[in-house]
Amino acid sequence: MKYLALVYYDEKVMERMSQQEWDVLNRECMECVASLTANGHFITGSPLLPTSSATTVRMRDNRITTTDGPFAETKEQLAGFYMLEARDLNEAIALAGKIPPARYGSIEVRPTRELREEGNQAGGNAGTKPTGNRALTDHQ
Amino acid sequence: MQNLNAHVGKNIDNNTGTSAHNKSESMPPVTRTWLNQFYETESRRVLATLIRLLGDFDLAEEALHEAFTAALTQWPVDGVPDNPRAWLVSTGRFKAIDQIRRRARFTVSYEDIAEQLESELATEDEEEQGIEDDRLRLIFTCCHPAIAPEAQLALTLREVCGLTTEEIASAFLTSTPTLAQRIVRAKAKIRDAGIPYEVPEPEQLPERLQSVLHVIYLIFNEGYSASSGNSLLRHDLAAEAIRLARLLCQLLPDPEVEGLLALMLLQDSRRAARVSPEGDLILLEQQDRTLWDQQQIREGIGLVLRALGSRRFGSYSLQAAIAAVHAEAPNMDATDWQQIVGLYDALLERYPSPIVELNRAVAIAMRDGAEQGLQLIDALLARGALSDYHLAHAARADLCRRLGHLDDARAAYERALTLAQQGPEQRFLHRRLAELAEN
């Protein structure tokens, strides 16, 4: 399965790092990517520039509106992403735990979904019907 | 299960002398009661295996149901198969393949799934071997930390224990649709996020086992400490938790699993003594210890000793050891408080928490005097750690009362009363306040 590991941390905390600390962390990330690649888990990924460089775009009534900054103010900000190939969630969790910024912030692990011509998963009418009581006694 | 096999085999052999598959008029009828009982003991095992084979909770539940329906019509006529469990698994699987085939008329991809399932068909013996492991897999899947905690509880009770959605909803004082929705979401998460159906790898096992033990203990506490709602159903939760821990002990022998089972048995042993016939809470000090269940105590103490002897025990075993010291004491004064304080010291050193400190303070008060305990509780409250915890104020009030500081005691009971949530606890605090007013 493909999982997207979204790396979040508090930018303010990271900004307080010395240049040397920051470089050490970046080298760790390079090693992490190298190791994930060697093991066939790394599909793609990249660190991001800080949210101060973000622009949010919306299309409404056929008009593009553009605003400065990320779409929402949060305590931790999106700082990068890894697209991973993993056998299942347990493996994905183990891989995400090795992403160096996991020590400072959070890694959100999300399975990806396929785009299909029809019958797409989630969204739309995604509600599943609850299963009832299937005890043997129901059918006597 | 051995007993059941023996029972089935004996009856059939005695009466017919032929194999179970042969039809015989002299064979005892497979009654509905017998089948219901068989369903009780076997359905969760069969379900666990079907979930592994089919990779889908809902499909597996449907298959389980269809397999039992088939048994209901076939077994009374043809006799019980030699290996009824494996028969149910393989019947359930064929029914599921049929079901997928019916759906395949509309979607091509289902046909691939059906073919794959058919190609994986194992012999009944092979299936039999995996069944116990499947129950363990099911427990770990239902208690996966990636599922919301309340959904872990609901899913475990539904899938592992076989409680109905209605039973779980009423035990947790939730509406059935809310609970059903919780279970549906949890199953969707298992499917969509790719939560595997497996016992975790050794390096993940300790952490994941903690999550399983936590779920079991939460189920127990829901049944043990809450007295609101239907008390009968809530006691069932405590019994379910004990049964789950027993199952886990069998499947995955581990000192902490034994420790948790011991802790629950020792706490449950006091069940008859801790609530008055009017539903009021009775503290350890006033409990009629002749009402304590000696069999549960013996079993609990045996398990604690084994767990502690392993030297790989954890917090549950230490808490069980404390409960065991209480269980061995004929009354409050004859309790070995020295040993209890020592166990709290060990607990605090490994698993520091303000609640453990509070309990240790109470034990110190019993060993060294109320004044010493009160100092510790006041220091704890001054830190602000437990200022909203009603039992911290109730404990402070009790020590003040013993020391004759009645105004302080009254204020602390009143504070506890504003924080207490449960009816019996509130009534207890009211009683204490009324007693103070008499003095």
XYZ file of C-alpha atoms in Angstrom, chain B:
439
model
C -13.252 -27.426 23.398
C -11.748 -30.825 24.294
C -14.752 -31.512 26.491
C -17.171 -30.607 23.794
C -15.454 -32.863 21.245
C -15.397 -35.686 23.737
C -19.038 -35.118 24.516
C -20.096 -35.115 20.892
C -17.914 -38.090 20.019
C -19.073 -40.167 22.969
C -22.741 -39.631 22.396
C -22.529 -40.523 18.769
C -20.226 -43.504 19.215
C -22.255 -44.974 22.068
C -25.442 -44.767 20.178
C -24.459 -45.671 16.663
C -20.931 -46.992 16.639
C -20.458 -45.243 13.338
C -18.893 -42.082 12.074
C -20.512 -38.792 12.852
C -21.420 -38.218 9.257
C -23.720 -41.210 9.154
C -27.369 -40.685 9.594
C -28.886 -42.574 12.467
C -32.251 -42.563 14.071
C -30.895 -43.545 17.467
C -28.473 -40.602 17.519
C -29.418 -37.986 20.103
C -30.930 -34.970 18.423
C -28.707 -31.963 17.948
C -30.992 -29.697 19.878
C -31.314 -26.002 19.427
C -30.083 -25.510 22.996
C -27.002 -27.567 22.243
C -26.385 -25.576 19.077
C -26.862 -22.288 20.875
C -24.341 -23.388 23.458
C -21.998 -24.481 20.710
C -22.455 -21.081 19.072
C -21.557 -19.395 22.367
C -18.291 -21.269 22.726
C -17.230 -21.513 19.090
C -18.571 -18.596 17.091
C -15.800 -16.143 18.034
C -13.082 -18.646 17.160
C -14.642 -19.341 13.802
C -15.168 -15.632 13.166
C -11.519 -14.823 13.912
C -10.379 -17.329 11.310
C -12.933 -16.180 8.744
C -11.741 -12.590 9.158
C -8.202 -13.702 8.379
C -9.256 -15.810 5.409
C -11.646 -13.251 3.935
C -9.857 -10.076 4.989
C -13.127 -8.321 5.730
C -15.022 -8.070 9.019
C -18.491 -7.704 7.538
C -18.075 -10.456 4.973
C -16.719 -12.712 7.728
C -19.705 -12.003 9.977
C -22.092 -12.801 7.164
C -20.176 -15.990 6.418
C -20.221 -16.985 10.081
C -23.939 -16.477 10.211
C -24.544 -18.479 7.031
C -22.314 -21.305 8.241
C -24.272 -21.580 11.489
C -27.556 -21.420 9.614
C -26.331 -24.319 7.461
C -25.307 -26.232 10.593
C -28.744 -25.655 12.045
C -30.373 -27.483 9.148
C -27.689 -30.097 8.378
C -26.362 -31.270 11.727
C -29.661 -32.459 13.193
C -30.082 -34.627 10.092
C -26.525 -35.688 9.197
C -24.948 -35.563 12.647
C -22.219 -33.303 13.931
C -19.085 -33.476 11.762
C -15.879 -34.869 13.297
C -14.373 -31.418 13.423
C -17.295 -29.020 13.689
C -15.144 -25.923 13.956
C -13.246 -26.634 10.754
C -16.542 -27.565 9.088
C -17.920 -24.140 10.004
C -14.804 -22.357 8.760
C -14.840 -24.103 5.409
C -18.615 -23.781 5.012
C -18.390 -20.098 5.914
C -15.666 -19.585 3.385
C -17.607 -21.273 0.586
C -20.637 -19.177 1.446
C -18.489 -16.044 1.283
C -17.111 -17.055 -2.101
C -20.702 -17.555 -3.315
C -21.584 -14.161 -1.942
C -18.651 -12.546 -3.752
C -19.658 -14.380 -6.950
C -23.160 -12.921 -6.673
C -21.675 -9.463 -6.373
C -19.287 -10.249 -9.241
C -22.186 -10.141 -11.680
C -21.992 -6.417 -11.257
C -18.276 -5.845 -10.875
C -15.481 -7.729 -12.575
C -12.919 -7.183 -9.814
C -14.968 -9.299 -7.361
C -14.482 -12.322 -9.605
C -10.710 -11.983 -9.162
C -11.171 -11.909 -5.388
C -13.374 -14.996 -5.480
C -10.832 -16.861 -7.602
C -8.021 -15.864 -5.309
C -9.958 -17.064 -2.266
C -10.701 -20.375 -3.933
C -7.091 -20.919 -4.905
C -6.099 -20.412 -1.264
C -8.363 -23.166 0.019
C -6.578 -25.106 2.704
C -7.451 -28.439 4.208
C -9.572 -28.481 7.331
C -6.586 -29.636 9.372
C -4.483 -26.711 8.248
C -7.300 -24.374 9.149
C -7.639 -25.960 12.571
C -4.006 -25.169 13.386
C -4.346 -21.466 12.729
C -7.522 -20.951 14.716
C -6.032 -20.161 18.125
C -3.546 -17.738 16.545
C -6.418 -16.091 14.749
C -8.081 -15.164 18.015
C -4.875 -13.503 19.168
C -4.604 -11.666 15.841
C -8.174 -10.484 16.254
C -7.446 -9.094 19.730
C -4.412 -7.179 18.484
C -6.315 -5.813 15.494
C -9.283 -4.651 17.601
C -6.953 -3.002 20.148
C -4.733 -1.334 17.550
C -3.652 2.096 18.823
C -4.517 3.612 15.425
C -8.202 3.045 16.308
C -9.886 5.557 18.653
C -9.802 4.235 22.254
C -13.590 4.041 22.718
C -13.862 2.232 19.391
C -11.177 -0.251 20.522
C -13.388 -1.144 23.491
C -16.522 -1.461 21.386
C -14.833 -3.467 18.656
C -13.188 -5.852 21.133
C -16.481 -6.514 22.915
C -18.285 -6.951 19.615
C -15.794 -9.073 17.672
C -13.771 -10.903 20.324
C -16.410 -11.325 23.047
C -19.402 -11.571 20.735
C -21.590 -9.088 22.630
C -24.313 -7.559 20.512
C -24.180 -3.898 19.597
C -27.271 -3.338 21.781
C -25.616 -4.984 24.790
C -22.462 -2.900 24.432
C -24.464 0.301 23.962
C -26.477 -0.300 27.112
C -23.384 -1.254 29.113
C -21.678 2.004 28.102
C -24.869 4.039 28.475
C -24.646 5.045 24.810
C -27.315 4.845 22.155
C -27.191 1.843 19.840
C -26.869 3.918 16.636
C -23.928 5.857 18.120
C -22.200 2.662 19.094
C -22.960 0.968 15.783
C -21.509 3.978 13.988
C -18.373 3.770 16.137
C -17.909 0.128 15.166
C -18.556 0.827 11.494
C -15.954 3.607 11.509
C -13.422 1.389 13.248
C -13.920 -1.370 10.667
C -13.585 1.174 7.863
C -10.349 2.415 9.404
C -8.996 -1.140 9.636
C -9.793 -1.692 5.970
C -8.764 1.691 4.564
C -5.647 2.344 6.617
C -4.406 -1.213 6.118
C -4.329 -2.238 9.779
C -2.977 -5.770 9.470
C -4.444 -8.910 10.932
C -1.396 -10.094 12.780
C 0.323 -10.503 16.102
C 2.877 -7.648 16.175
C 6.574 -8.209 15.530
C 8.637 -8.851 18.695
C 9.994 -5.280 18.736
C 6.477 -3.819 18.671
C 4.936 -6.436 20.944
C 5.561 -4.835 24.370
C 3.962 -1.524 23.353
C 1.056 -3.172 21.556
C 0.452 -5.606 24.406
C 0.167 -2.591 26.722
C -2.568 -1.256 24.471
C -4.438 -4.590 24.653
C -4.079 -4.772 28.440
C -5.271 -1.188 28.732
C -8.410 -1.970 26.732
C -9.150 -5.018 28.897
C -8.652 -3.020 32.094
C -10.864 -0.199 30.808
C -13.611 -2.729 30.079
C -13.182 -4.105 33.597
C -13.323 -0.674 35.224
C -16.380 0.253 33.241
C -18.062 -2.765 34.785
C -16.482 -2.516 38.221
C -16.459 1.087 39.319
C -19.544 2.524 37.704
C -22.766 1.791 39.493
C -25.052 3.903 37.400
C -27.173 2.294 34.723
C -28.129 -1.342 34.627
C -25.898 -2.911 37.259
C -26.324 -6.445 35.924
C -25.011 -5.573 32.472
C -22.197 -3.600 33.976
C -21.069 -6.542 36.031
C -21.079 -8.531 32.804
C -18.414 -6.170 31.536
C -16.149 -7.008 34.478
C -16.737 -10.719 33.840
C -16.052 -10.209 30.102
C -12.763 -8.453 30.922
C -11.709 -11.325 33.185
C -12.611 -13.806 30.471
C -10.599 -11.838 27.910
C -7.571 -11.757 30.198
C -7.862 -15.532 30.729
C -7.972 -16.031 26.985
C -4.938 -13.789 26.542
C -3.066 -15.705 29.275
C -3.682 -18.887 27.308
C -2.725 -17.435 23.952
C 0.182 -15.250 24.999
C 1.585 -16.249 28.386
C 3.299 -13.148 29.759
C 3.870 -11.982 33.357
C 2.002 -8.697 32.828
C -1.006 -10.507 31.364
C -1.034 -12.688 34.484
C -0.584 -9.562 36.589
C -3.608 -7.905 35.009
C -5.731 -11.036 35.411
C -4.662 -11.217 39.054
C -5.480 -7.556 39.632
C -8.967 -7.931 38.185
C -9.665 -11.163 40.097
C -8.549 -9.608 43.379
C -10.623 -6.472 42.833
C -13.605 -8.479 41.672
C -13.317 -10.744 44.741
C -14.602 -7.808 46.838
C -17.581 -7.140 44.594
C -20.225 -8.504 46.994
C -18.771 -6.524 49.897
C -18.188 -3.128 48.335
C -21.759 -2.066 47.722
C -24.577 -2.233 50.285
C -27.958 -3.751 49.357
C -29.132 -0.130 48.923
C -26.408 0.428 46.348
C -24.192 2.509 48.634
C -20.444 2.385 48.451
C -18.667 0.587 51.312
C -14.990 1.427 51.832
C -12.368 -1.260 52.325
C -12.247 -0.456 56.027
C -15.947 -1.237 56.599
C -16.296 -4.151 54.199
C -17.493 -7.502 55.518
C -14.478 -9.527 54.522
C -16.332 -12.817 54.852
C -18.119 -11.770 51.660
C -14.868 -11.694 49.705
C -14.642 -14.448 47.113
C -11.902 -16.720 48.435
C -11.578 -18.692 45.242
C -10.850 -15.572 43.212
C -8.402 -14.451 45.914
C -6.529 -17.765 45.830
C -6.285 -17.684 42.073
C -5.270 -14.015 42.079
C -2.541 -14.502 44.670
C -1.154 -17.497 42.781
C -0.939 -15.431 39.611
C 0.698 -12.461 41.391
C 3.382 -14.690 42.861
C 4.113 -16.159 39.430
C 4.212 -12.737 37.778
C 6.491 -11.217 40.409
C 8.719 -14.293 40.339
C 9.335 -13.783 36.619
C 11.044 -10.432 37.232
C 9.579 -9.193 33.936
C 6.468 -7.804 35.547
C 5.058 -4.300 35.191
C 2.553 -1.936 36.691
C -0.436 -4.301 36.688
C 1.478 -6.969 38.600
C 2.565 -4.444 41.227
C -0.989 -3.167 41.637
C -2.147 -6.780 41.904
C 0.465 -7.394 44.596
C -0.983 -4.493 46.612
C -4.485 -5.910 46.182
C -3.138 -9.310 47.287
C -1.765 -7.879 50.549
C -5.221 -6.438 51.273
C -6.857 -9.729 50.364
C -4.685 -11.612 52.866
C -5.440 -9.266 55.774
C -8.238 -10.241 58.186
C -9.001 -6.528 58.782
C -7.746 -3.003 58.141
C -5.487 -2.794 61.210
C -3.915 -6.203 60.674
C -2.966 -5.207 57.117
C 0.748 -5.309 56.342
C 1.031 -1.568 55.618
C 4.804 -1.771 55.610
C 4.637 -4.098 52.618
C 1.982 -1.981 50.905
C 4.085 1.184 51.242
C 7.046 -0.752 49.828
C 4.996 -1.848 46.810
C 3.801 1.730 46.220
C 7.440 2.853 46.410
C 8.308 0.345 43.689
C 5.314 1.444 41.617
C 6.193 5.118 42.007
C 9.791 4.524 41.041
C 8.900 2.768 37.787
C 5.601 4.427 36.895
C 5.459 7.817 38.583
C 1.987 9.387 38.690
C 0.110 11.672 41.100
C -2.557 8.967 41.604
C 0.094 6.507 42.795
C 1.470 9.224 45.095
C -1.995 9.765 46.534
C -2.458 6.063 47.231
C 0.997 5.867 48.761
C 0.139 8.821 51.012
C -2.926 6.970 52.285
C -0.797 3.869 52.962
C 1.747 6.039 54.815
C -1.100 7.437 56.926
C -2.057 3.885 57.869
C 1.535 2.924 58.666
C 2.879 6.087 60.323
C -0.243 8.032 61.327
C -2.746 10.406 59.754
C -0.513 13.475 60.217
C 2.237 12.007 57.987
C -0.255 11.090 55.284
C -1.913 14.492 55.408
C 1.405 16.267 54.848
C 1.990 14.268 51.690
C -1.530 14.874 50.339
C -1.307 18.612 51.058
C 2.013 18.792 49.229
C 0.433 16.923 46.301
C -2.570 19.280 46.202
C -0.297 22.311 46.527
C 1.424 21.198 43.327
C -1.982 21.407 41.652
C -1.584 17.870 40.321
C -4.862 16.461 41.644
C -6.832 19.550 42.617
C -9.787 18.457 40.447
C -9.696 14.810 41.534
C -12.500 14.109 43.995
C -10.724 11.191 45.691
C -7.751 13.400 46.619
C -10.110 15.719 48.529
C -12.048 12.777 49.976
C -8.772 11.232 51.249
C -7.706 14.586 52.736
C -11.114 14.951 54.385
C -10.850 11.490 55.912
C -7.421 12.164 57.434
C -8.581 15.559 58.784
C -11.585 13.837 60.325
C -9.356 11.293 62.050
C -7.148 14.070 63.395
C -10.205 15.899 64.718
C -9.824 18.862 62.305
C -13.544 18.865 61.631
C -13.806 22.187 59.794
C -11.046 21.188 57.387
C -12.701 17.797 56.965
C -16.052 19.395 56.138
C -14.518 21.764 53.578
C -12.641 18.912 51.908
C -15.733 16.644 51.751
C -17.680 19.512 50.215
C -14.970 20.081 47.637
C -14.965 16.331 46.839
C -18.735 16.410 46.489
C -18.640 19.140 43.842
C -16.197 16.998 41.830
C -17.692 13.483 42.256
C -19.625 12.169 39.270
C -21.150 8.888 40.403
C -24.302 8.519 42.485
C -22.941 6.083 45.108
C -19.842 8.231 45.645
C -21.960 11.344 46.069
C -24.207 9.548 48.566
C -21.150 8.357 50.492
C -19.802 11.910 50.753
C -23.212 13.194 51.866
C -23.273 10.541 54.610
C -19.840 11.583 55.806
C -20.885 15.239 55.905
C -24.009 14.325 57.858
C -21.893 12.360 60.365
C -19.635 15.385 60.844
C -22.654 17.598 61.472
C -23.705 15.279 64.336
C -20.371 15.782 66.111
